[in-house]
Short mmCIF file of C-alpha atoms in Angstrom, two decimals:
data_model
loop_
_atom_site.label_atom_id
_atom_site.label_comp_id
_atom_site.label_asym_id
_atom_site.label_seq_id
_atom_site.Cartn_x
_atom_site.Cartn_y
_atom_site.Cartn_z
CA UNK A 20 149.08 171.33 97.51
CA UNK A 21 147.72 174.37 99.69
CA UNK A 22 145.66 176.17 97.47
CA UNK A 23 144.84 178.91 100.50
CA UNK A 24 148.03 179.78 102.79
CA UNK A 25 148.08 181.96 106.01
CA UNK A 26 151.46 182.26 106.46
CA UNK A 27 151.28 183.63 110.28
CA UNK A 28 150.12 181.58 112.61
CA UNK A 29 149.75 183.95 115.51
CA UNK A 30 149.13 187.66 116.08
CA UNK A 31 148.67 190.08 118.82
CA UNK A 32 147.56 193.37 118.86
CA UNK A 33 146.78 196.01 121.65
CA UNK A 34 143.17 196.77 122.31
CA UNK A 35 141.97 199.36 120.19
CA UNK A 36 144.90 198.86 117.32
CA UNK A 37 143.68 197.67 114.19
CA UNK A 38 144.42 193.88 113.61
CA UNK A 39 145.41 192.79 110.06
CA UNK A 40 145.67 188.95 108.72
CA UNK A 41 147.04 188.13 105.53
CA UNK A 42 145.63 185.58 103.28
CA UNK A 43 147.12 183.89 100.03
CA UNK A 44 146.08 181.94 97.28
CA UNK A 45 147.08 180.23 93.93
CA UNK A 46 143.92 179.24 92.08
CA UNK A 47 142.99 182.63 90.05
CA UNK A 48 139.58 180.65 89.09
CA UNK A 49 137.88 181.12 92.96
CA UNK A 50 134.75 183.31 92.81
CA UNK A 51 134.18 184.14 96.55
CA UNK A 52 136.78 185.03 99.24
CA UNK A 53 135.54 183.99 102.90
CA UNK A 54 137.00 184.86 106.52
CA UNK A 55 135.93 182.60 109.73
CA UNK A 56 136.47 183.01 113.18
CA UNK A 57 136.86 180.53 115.76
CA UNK A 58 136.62 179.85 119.48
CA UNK A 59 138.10 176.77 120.97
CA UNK A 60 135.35 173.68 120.95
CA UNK A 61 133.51 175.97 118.49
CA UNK A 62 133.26 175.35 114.98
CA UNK A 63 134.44 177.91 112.18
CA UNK A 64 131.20 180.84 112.19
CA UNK A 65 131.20 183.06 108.89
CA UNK A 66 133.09 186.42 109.45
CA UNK A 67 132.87 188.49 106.33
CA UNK A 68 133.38 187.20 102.50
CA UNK A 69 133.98 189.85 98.84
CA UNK A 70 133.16 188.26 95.70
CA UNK A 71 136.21 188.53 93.01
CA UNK A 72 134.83 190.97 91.25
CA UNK A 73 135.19 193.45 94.23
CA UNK A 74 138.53 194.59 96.13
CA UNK A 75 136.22 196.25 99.14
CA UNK A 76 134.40 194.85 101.76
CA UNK A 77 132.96 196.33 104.66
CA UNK A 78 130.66 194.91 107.57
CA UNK A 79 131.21 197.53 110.59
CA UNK A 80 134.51 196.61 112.16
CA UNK A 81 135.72 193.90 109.71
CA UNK A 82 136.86 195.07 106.35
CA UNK A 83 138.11 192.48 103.74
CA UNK A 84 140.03 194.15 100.98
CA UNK A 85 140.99 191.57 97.71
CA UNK A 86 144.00 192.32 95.48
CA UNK A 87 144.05 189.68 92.73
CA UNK A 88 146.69 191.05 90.86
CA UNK A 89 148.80 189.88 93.84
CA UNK A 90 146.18 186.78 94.59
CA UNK A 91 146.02 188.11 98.22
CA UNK A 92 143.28 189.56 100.56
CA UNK A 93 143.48 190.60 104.36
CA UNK A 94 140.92 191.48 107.09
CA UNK A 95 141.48 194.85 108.84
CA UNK A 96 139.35 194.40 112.43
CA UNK A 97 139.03 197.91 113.98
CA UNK A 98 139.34 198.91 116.52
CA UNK A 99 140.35 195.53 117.86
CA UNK A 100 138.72 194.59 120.53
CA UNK A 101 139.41 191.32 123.40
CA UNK A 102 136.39 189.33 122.12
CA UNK A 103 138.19 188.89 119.03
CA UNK A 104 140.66 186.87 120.15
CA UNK A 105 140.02 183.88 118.35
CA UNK A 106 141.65 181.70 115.35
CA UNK A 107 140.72 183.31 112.06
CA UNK A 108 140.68 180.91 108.66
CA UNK A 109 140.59 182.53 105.37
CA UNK A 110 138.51 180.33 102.49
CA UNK A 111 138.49 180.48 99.12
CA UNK A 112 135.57 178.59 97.08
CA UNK A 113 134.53 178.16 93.48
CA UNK A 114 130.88 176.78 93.22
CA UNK A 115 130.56 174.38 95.90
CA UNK A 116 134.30 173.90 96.93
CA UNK A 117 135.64 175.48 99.95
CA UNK A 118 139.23 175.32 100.37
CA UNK A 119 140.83 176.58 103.85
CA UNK A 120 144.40 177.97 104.99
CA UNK A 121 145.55 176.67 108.70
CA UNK A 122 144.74 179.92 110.35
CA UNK A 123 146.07 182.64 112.13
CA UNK A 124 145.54 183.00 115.95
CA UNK A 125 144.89 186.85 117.19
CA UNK A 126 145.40 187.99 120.37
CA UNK A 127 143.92 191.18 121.52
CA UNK A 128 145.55 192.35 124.48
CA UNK A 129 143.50 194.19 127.23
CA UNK B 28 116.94 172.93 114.56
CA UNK B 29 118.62 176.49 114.78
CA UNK B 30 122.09 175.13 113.84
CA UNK B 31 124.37 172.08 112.68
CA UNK B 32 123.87 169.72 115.32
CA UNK B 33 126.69 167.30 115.77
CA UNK B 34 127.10 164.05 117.87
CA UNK B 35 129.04 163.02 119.64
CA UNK B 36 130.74 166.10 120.31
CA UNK B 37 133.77 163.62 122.04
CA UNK B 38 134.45 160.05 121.36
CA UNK B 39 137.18 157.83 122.49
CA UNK B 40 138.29 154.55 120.95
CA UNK B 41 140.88 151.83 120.68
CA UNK B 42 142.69 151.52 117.63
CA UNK B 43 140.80 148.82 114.61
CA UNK B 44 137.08 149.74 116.63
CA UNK B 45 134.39 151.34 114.24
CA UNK B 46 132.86 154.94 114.74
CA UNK B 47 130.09 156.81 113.67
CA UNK B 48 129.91 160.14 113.95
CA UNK B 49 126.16 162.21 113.22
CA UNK B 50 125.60 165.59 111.57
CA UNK B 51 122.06 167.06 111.48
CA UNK B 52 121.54 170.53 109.26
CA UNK B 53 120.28 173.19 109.57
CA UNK B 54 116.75 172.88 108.16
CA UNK B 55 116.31 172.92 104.48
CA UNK B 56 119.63 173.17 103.80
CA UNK B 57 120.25 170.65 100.42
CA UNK B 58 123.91 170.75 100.98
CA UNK B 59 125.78 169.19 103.56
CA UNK B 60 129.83 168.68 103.59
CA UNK B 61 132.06 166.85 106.20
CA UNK B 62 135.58 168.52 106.94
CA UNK B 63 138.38 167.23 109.41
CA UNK B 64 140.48 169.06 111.48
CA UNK B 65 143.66 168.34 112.58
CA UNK B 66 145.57 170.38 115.24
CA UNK B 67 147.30 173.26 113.87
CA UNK B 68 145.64 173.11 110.44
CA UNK B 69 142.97 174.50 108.57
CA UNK B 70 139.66 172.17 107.81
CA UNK B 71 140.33 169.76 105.10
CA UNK B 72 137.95 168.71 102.57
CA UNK B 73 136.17 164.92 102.73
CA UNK B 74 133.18 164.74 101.11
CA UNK B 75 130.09 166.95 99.94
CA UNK B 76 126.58 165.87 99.29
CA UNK B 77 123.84 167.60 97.54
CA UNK B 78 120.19 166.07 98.82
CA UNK B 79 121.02 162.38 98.87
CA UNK B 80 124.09 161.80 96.81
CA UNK B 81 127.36 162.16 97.38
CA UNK B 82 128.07 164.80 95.06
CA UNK B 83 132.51 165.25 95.34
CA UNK B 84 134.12 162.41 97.74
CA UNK B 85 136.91 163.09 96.14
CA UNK B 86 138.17 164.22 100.07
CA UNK B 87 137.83 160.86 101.36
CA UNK B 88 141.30 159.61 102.53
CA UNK B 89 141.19 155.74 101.87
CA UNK B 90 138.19 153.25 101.76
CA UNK B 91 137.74 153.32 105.67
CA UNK B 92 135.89 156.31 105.79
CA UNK B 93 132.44 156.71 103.73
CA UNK B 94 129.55 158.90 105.26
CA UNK B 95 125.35 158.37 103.94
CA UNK B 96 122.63 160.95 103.96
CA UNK B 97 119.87 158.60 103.34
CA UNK B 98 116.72 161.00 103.43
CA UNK B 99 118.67 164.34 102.50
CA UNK B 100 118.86 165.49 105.99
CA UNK B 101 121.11 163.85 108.87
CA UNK B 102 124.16 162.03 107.55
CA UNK B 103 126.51 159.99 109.00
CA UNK B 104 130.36 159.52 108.55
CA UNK B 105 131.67 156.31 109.27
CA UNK B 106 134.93 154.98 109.58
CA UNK B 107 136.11 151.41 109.99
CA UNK B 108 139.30 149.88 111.34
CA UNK B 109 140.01 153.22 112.80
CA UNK B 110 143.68 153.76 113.23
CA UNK B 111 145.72 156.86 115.63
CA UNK B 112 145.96 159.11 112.38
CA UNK B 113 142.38 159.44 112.27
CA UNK B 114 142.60 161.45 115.37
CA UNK B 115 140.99 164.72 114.25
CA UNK B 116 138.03 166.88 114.88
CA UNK B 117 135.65 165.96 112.43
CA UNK B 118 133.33 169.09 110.99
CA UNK B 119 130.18 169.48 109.54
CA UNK B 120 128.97 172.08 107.28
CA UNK B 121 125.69 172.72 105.53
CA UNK B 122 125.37 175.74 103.37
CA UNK B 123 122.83 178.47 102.54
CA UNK B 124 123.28 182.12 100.92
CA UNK B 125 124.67 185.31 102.51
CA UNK B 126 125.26 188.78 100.38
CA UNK B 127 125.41 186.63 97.17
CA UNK B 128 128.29 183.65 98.27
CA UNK B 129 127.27 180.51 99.14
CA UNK B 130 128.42 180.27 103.01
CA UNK B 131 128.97 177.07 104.96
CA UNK B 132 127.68 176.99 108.50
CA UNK B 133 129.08 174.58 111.10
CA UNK B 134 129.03 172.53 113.30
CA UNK B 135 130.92 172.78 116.79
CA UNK B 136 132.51 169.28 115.80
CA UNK B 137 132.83 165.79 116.82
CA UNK B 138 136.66 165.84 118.23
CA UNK B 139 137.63 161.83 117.76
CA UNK B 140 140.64 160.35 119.74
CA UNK B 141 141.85 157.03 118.31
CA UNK B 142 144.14 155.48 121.11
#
């Protein structure tokens, strides 16, 4: 039962474009929204996260924007650059559970 | 230390053998969670301790697999009779505050190969 879904597993975007991953989820109780990023023989490093009370987001290039009408957020990354190539997992958590999707591999082309 | 330090970052094995895999926190850090990975997926919940105790284990796939955190710091995951399914990266998380949500910070993983 996957709580959290990512329902592309790849992406790739021109240099400069803005990149956009989707993110869904079924539990309408989660409190926090989370996005990771991660390099290969790297563990998952903390991206961006929006409580549920919010539907904005912003930490310089990486915006999150929540719509829980819909029960889905994205993050915008822009401009894309090549150091974000990477696999990005959305998480959703409420109080100490963390529940992940299978992620969604970006490509930023040069 | 800095990070989640995680040993052995590799380990090899033959099918029934027993393995035990190390997680240290970052420091101060009360809660500590183990996550596998499996190729193509996302991490999966095993088991979550607060200090000591194992607060949700509810992750834990069958009775091979148990993990300790004796002193509330470095915990270990151990699995017996290891079998080829149990091929995974195995992740470690402790977690601390950022902009109001609790965030997990990991490890780079301990990437298991059961042959």
């Amino acid at each position: 039962d996957q709580q959290v879904k990512q329902n592309s597993p790849s992406l790739s975007v021109q240099e400069g474009r803005i990149s956009i991953l989707n993110c869904d989820y079924t539990n309408s109780m989660f409190d926090y929204f989370l996005w990771y990023k991660k390099y290969p023989a790297e563990g998952p490093t903390f991206l961006i996260s929006i409580s549920s009370i919010k539907d904005k987001n912003e930490d310089g290039r990486f915006t999150v924007f929540l719509n829980k009408s819909a029960k889905h957020l994205s993050l915008h990354i822009v401009p894309s650059q090549p150091g974000d190539s990477a696999v990005y997992f959305c998480a959703a958590s409420t109080g100490n559970q963390f529940y992940f999707g299978t992620g969604t591999s970006l490509t930023v082309i040069p | 230390g800095a990070g989640v330090s995680q040993t052995p970052s590799n380990k090899v094995t033959e099918k029934g053998k027993y393995v035990e895999l190390r997680c240290d926190p970052i420091s101060g850090h009360t809660a500590l969670y183990w996550y596998r990975q499996s190729l193509g997926q996302g991490p999966e919940f095993l088991i979550y301790f607060q200090g000591t105790g194992a607060a949700d284990d509810s992750g834990l796939p069958n009775d091979r697999f148990f993990a300790v955190r004796p002193e509330g710091s470095v915990s270990t995951l151990k699995i017996q009779r290891t079998e080829r399914g149990d091929s995974a990266v195995y992740l470690c998380a402790s977690s601390g505050r950022a902009s109001g949500a609790n965030v997990l910070t990991f490890g780079a993983g301990s990437r298991l190969t059961v042959l």
